[in-house]
PDB file of C-alpha atoms in Angstrom:
ATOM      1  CA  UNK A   1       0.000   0.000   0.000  1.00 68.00           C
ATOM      2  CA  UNK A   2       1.525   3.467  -1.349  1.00 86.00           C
ATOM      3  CA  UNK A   3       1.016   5.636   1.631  1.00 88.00           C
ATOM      4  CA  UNK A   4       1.977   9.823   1.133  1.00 92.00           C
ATOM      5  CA  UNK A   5       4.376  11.285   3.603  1.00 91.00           C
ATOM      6  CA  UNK A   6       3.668  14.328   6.159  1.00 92.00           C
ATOM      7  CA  UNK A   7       5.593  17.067   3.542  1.00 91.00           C
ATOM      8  CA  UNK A   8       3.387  15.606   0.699  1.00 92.00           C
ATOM      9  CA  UNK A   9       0.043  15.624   2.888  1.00 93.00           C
ATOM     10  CA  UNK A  10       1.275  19.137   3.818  1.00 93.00           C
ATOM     11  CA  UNK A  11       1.543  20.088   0.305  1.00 93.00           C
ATOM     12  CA  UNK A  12      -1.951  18.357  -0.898  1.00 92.00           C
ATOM     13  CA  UNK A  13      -3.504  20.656   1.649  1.00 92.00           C
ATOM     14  CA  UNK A  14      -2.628  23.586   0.353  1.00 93.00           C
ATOM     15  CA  UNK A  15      -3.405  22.792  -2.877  1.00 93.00           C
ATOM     16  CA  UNK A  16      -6.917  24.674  -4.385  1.00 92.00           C
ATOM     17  CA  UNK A  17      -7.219  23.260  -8.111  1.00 94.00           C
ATOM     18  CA  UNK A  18      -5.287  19.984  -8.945  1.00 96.00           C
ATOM     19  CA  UNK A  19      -4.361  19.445 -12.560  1.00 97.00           C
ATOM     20  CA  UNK A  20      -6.119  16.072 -13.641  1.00 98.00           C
ATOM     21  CA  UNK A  21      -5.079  13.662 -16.256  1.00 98.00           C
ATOM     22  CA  UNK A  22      -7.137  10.188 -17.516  1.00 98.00           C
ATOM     23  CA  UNK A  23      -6.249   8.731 -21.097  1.00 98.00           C
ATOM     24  CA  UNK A  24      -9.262   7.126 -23.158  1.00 97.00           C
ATOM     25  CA  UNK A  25      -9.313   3.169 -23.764  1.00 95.00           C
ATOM     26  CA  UNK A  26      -7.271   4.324 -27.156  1.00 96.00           C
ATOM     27  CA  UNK A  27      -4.701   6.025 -25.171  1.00 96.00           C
ATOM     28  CA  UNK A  28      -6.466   9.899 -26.160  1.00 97.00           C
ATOM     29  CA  UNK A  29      -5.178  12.405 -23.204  1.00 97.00           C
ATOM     30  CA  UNK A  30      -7.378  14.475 -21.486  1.00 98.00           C
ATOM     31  CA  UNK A  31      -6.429  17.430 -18.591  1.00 98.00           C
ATOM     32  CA  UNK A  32      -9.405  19.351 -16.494  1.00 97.00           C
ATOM     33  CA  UNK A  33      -8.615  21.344 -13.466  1.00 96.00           C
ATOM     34  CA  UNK A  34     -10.630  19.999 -10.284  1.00 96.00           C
ATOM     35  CA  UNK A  35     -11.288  22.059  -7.335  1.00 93.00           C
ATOM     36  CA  UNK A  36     -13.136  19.926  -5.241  1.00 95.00           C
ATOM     37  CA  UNK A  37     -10.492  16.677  -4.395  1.00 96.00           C
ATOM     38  CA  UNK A  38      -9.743  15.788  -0.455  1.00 96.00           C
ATOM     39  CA  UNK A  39      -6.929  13.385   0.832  1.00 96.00           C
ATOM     40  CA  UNK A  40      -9.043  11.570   3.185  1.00 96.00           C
ATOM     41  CA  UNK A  41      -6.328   9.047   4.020  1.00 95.00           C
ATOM     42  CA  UNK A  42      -2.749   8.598   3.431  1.00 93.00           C
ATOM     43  CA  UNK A  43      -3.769   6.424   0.773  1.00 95.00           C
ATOM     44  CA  UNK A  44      -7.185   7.520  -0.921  1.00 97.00           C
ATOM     45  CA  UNK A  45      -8.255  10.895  -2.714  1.00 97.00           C
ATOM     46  CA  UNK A  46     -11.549  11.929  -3.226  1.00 98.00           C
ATOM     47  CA  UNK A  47     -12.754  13.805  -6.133  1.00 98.00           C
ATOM     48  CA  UNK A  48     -16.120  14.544  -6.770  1.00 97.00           C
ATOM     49  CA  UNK A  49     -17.666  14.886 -10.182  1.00 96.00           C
ATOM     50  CA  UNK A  50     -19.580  18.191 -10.901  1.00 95.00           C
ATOM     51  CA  UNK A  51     -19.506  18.538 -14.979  1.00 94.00           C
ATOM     52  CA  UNK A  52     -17.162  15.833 -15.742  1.00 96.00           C
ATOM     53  CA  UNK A  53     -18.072  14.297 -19.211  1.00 96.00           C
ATOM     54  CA  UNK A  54     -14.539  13.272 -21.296  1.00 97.00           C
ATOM     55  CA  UNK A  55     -12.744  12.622 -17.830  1.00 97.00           C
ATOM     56  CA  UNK A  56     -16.088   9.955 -16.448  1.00 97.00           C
ATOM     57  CA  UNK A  57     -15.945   8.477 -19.717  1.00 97.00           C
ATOM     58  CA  UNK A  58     -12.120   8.207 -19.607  1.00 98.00           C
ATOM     59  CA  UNK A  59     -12.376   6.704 -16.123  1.00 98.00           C
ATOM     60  CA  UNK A  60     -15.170   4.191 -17.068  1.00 97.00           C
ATOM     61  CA  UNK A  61     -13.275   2.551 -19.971  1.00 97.00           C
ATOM     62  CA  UNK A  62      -9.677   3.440 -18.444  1.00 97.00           C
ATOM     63  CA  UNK A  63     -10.031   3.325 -14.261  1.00 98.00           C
ATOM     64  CA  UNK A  64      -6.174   5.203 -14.322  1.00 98.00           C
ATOM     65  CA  UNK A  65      -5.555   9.200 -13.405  1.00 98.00           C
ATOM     66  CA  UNK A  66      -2.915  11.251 -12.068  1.00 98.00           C
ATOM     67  CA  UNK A  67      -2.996  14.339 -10.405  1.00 97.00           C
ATOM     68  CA  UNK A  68      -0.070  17.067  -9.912  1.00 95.00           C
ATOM     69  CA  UNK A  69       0.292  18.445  -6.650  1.00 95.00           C
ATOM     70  CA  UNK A  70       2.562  22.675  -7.580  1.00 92.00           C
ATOM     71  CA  UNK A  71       1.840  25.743  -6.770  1.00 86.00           C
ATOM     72  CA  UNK A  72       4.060  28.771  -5.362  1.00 84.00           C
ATOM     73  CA  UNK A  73       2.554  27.909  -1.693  1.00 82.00           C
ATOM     74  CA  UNK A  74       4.675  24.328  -1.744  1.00 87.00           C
ATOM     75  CA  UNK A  75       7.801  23.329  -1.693  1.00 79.00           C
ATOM     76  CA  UNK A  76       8.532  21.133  -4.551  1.00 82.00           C
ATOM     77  CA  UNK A  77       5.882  19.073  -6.474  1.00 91.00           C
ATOM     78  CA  UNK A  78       4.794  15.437  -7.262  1.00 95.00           C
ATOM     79  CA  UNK A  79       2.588  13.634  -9.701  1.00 96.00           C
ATOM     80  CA  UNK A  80       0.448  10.860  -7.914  1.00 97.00           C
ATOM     81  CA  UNK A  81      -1.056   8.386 -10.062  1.00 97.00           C
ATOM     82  CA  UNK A  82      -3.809   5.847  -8.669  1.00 97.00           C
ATOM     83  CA  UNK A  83      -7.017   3.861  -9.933  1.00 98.00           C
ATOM     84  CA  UNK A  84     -10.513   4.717  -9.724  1.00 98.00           C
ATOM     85  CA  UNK A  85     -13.640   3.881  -8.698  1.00 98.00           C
ATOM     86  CA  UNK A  86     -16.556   5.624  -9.443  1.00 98.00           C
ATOM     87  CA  UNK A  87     -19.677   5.841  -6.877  1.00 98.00           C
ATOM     88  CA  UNK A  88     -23.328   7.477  -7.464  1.00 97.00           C
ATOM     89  CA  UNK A  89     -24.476   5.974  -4.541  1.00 97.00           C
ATOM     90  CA  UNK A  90     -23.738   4.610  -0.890  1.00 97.00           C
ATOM     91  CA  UNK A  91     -22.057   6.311   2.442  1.00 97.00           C
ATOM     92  CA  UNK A  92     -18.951   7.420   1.132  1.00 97.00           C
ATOM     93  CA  UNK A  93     -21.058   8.806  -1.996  1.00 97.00           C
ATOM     94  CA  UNK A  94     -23.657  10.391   0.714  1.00 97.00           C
ATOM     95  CA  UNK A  95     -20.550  11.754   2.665  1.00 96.00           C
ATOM     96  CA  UNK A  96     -19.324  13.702  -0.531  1.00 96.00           C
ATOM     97  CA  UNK A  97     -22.524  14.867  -1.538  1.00 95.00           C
ATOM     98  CA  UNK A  98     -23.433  16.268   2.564  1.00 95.00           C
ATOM     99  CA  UNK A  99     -20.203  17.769   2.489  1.00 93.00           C
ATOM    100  CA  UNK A 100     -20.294  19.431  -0.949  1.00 94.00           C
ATOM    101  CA  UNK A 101     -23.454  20.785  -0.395  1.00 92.00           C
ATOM    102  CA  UNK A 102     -22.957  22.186   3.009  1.00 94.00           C
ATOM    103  CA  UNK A 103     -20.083  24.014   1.305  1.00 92.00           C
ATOM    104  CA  UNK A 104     -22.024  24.544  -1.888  1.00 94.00           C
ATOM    105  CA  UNK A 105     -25.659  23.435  -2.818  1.00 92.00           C
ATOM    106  CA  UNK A 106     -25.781  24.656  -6.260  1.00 93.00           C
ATOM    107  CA  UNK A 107     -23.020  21.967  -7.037  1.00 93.00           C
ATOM    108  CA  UNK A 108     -24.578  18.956  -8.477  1.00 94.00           C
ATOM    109  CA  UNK A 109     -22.064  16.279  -6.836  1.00 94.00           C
ATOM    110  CA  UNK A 110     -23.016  13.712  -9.535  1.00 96.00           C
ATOM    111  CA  UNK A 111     -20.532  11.109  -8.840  1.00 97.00           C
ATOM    112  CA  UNK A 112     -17.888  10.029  -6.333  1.00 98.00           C
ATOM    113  CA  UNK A 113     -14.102   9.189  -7.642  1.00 98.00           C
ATOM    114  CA  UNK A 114     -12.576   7.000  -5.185  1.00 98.00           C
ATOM    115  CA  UNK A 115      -8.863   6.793  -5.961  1.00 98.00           C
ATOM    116  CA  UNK A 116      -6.755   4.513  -4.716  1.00 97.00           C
ATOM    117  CA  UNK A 117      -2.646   6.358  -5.080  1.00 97.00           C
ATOM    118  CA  UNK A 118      -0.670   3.153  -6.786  1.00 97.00           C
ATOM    119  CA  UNK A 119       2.088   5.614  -7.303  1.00 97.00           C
ATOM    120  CA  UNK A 120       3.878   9.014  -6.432  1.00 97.00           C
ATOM    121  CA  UNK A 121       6.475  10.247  -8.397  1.00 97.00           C
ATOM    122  CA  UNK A 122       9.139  13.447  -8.566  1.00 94.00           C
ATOM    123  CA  UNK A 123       8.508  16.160 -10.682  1.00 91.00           C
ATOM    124  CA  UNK A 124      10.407  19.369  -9.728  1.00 86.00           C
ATOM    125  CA  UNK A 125      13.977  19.574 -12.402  1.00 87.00           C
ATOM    126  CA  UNK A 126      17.450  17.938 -11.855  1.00 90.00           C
ATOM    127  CA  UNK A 127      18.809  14.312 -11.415  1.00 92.00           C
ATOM    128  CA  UNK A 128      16.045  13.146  -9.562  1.00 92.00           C
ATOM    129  CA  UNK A 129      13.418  14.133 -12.219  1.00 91.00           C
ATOM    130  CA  UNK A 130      10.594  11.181 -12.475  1.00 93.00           C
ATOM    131  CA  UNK A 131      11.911   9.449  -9.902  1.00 93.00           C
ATOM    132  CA  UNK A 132       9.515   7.460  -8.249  1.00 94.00           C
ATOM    133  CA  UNK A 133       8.876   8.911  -4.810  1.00 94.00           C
ATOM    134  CA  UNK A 134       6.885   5.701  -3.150  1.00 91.00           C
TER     135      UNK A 134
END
């Protein structure tokens, strides 16, 4: 089990839109900014799906994504890469929606991404460049 470390939980927290990449069955990229993604354990991310249409259809034939954790706020970066599942219904789906909506209501919390991190890797310059981190 891939597990983030205190600097990297540090940095996902300060992060307020992650960059968001899924590739179609055929291997077709696709990149939306998501604003609405928590770390709820050292291990699983949850994004919630507002307007996603290329990125849900991505995910359903191709359950891989990777985020990118920058911004001037953190020191360094990382790319974590996981594997989805995608909920419309049941308690962790319930939890997203009660939270999203105490935050927001006009938000239409349509699905729940469960990811699971399989991977973190380096991504600021020099030698260590796409290392993999854990």
């Amino acid at each position: 089990m891939v597990k983030l470390t205190a600097e990297m939980k540090e940095a996902f927290s300060k992060m307020k839109v992650f960059p968001v990449a899924t590739a179609s069955k055929d291997g077709t990229p696709n990149v939306i900014p998501i604003g609405v993604v928590e770390l709820v354990s050292d291990d699983t991310i949850w994004i919630t799906d507002n307007f996603m249409k290329k990125t849900l259809e991505n995910l359903q034939a191709n359950p891989k994504i990777a985020l990118y954790v920058w911004g001037p706020e953190i020191k360094g970066c990382f790319q974590v890469k996981g594997h989805v599942t995608i909920k419309t219904s049941g308690k962790d789906f319930e939890e997203m929606k009660a939270k999203l909506n105490k935050k927001n209501p006009a938000l239409p919390a349509r699905s729940l991404l469960i990811v699971r991190i399989t991977d973190v890797f380096e991504c600021k310059p020099g030698a260590t460049a796409g290392a993999k981190l854990i």
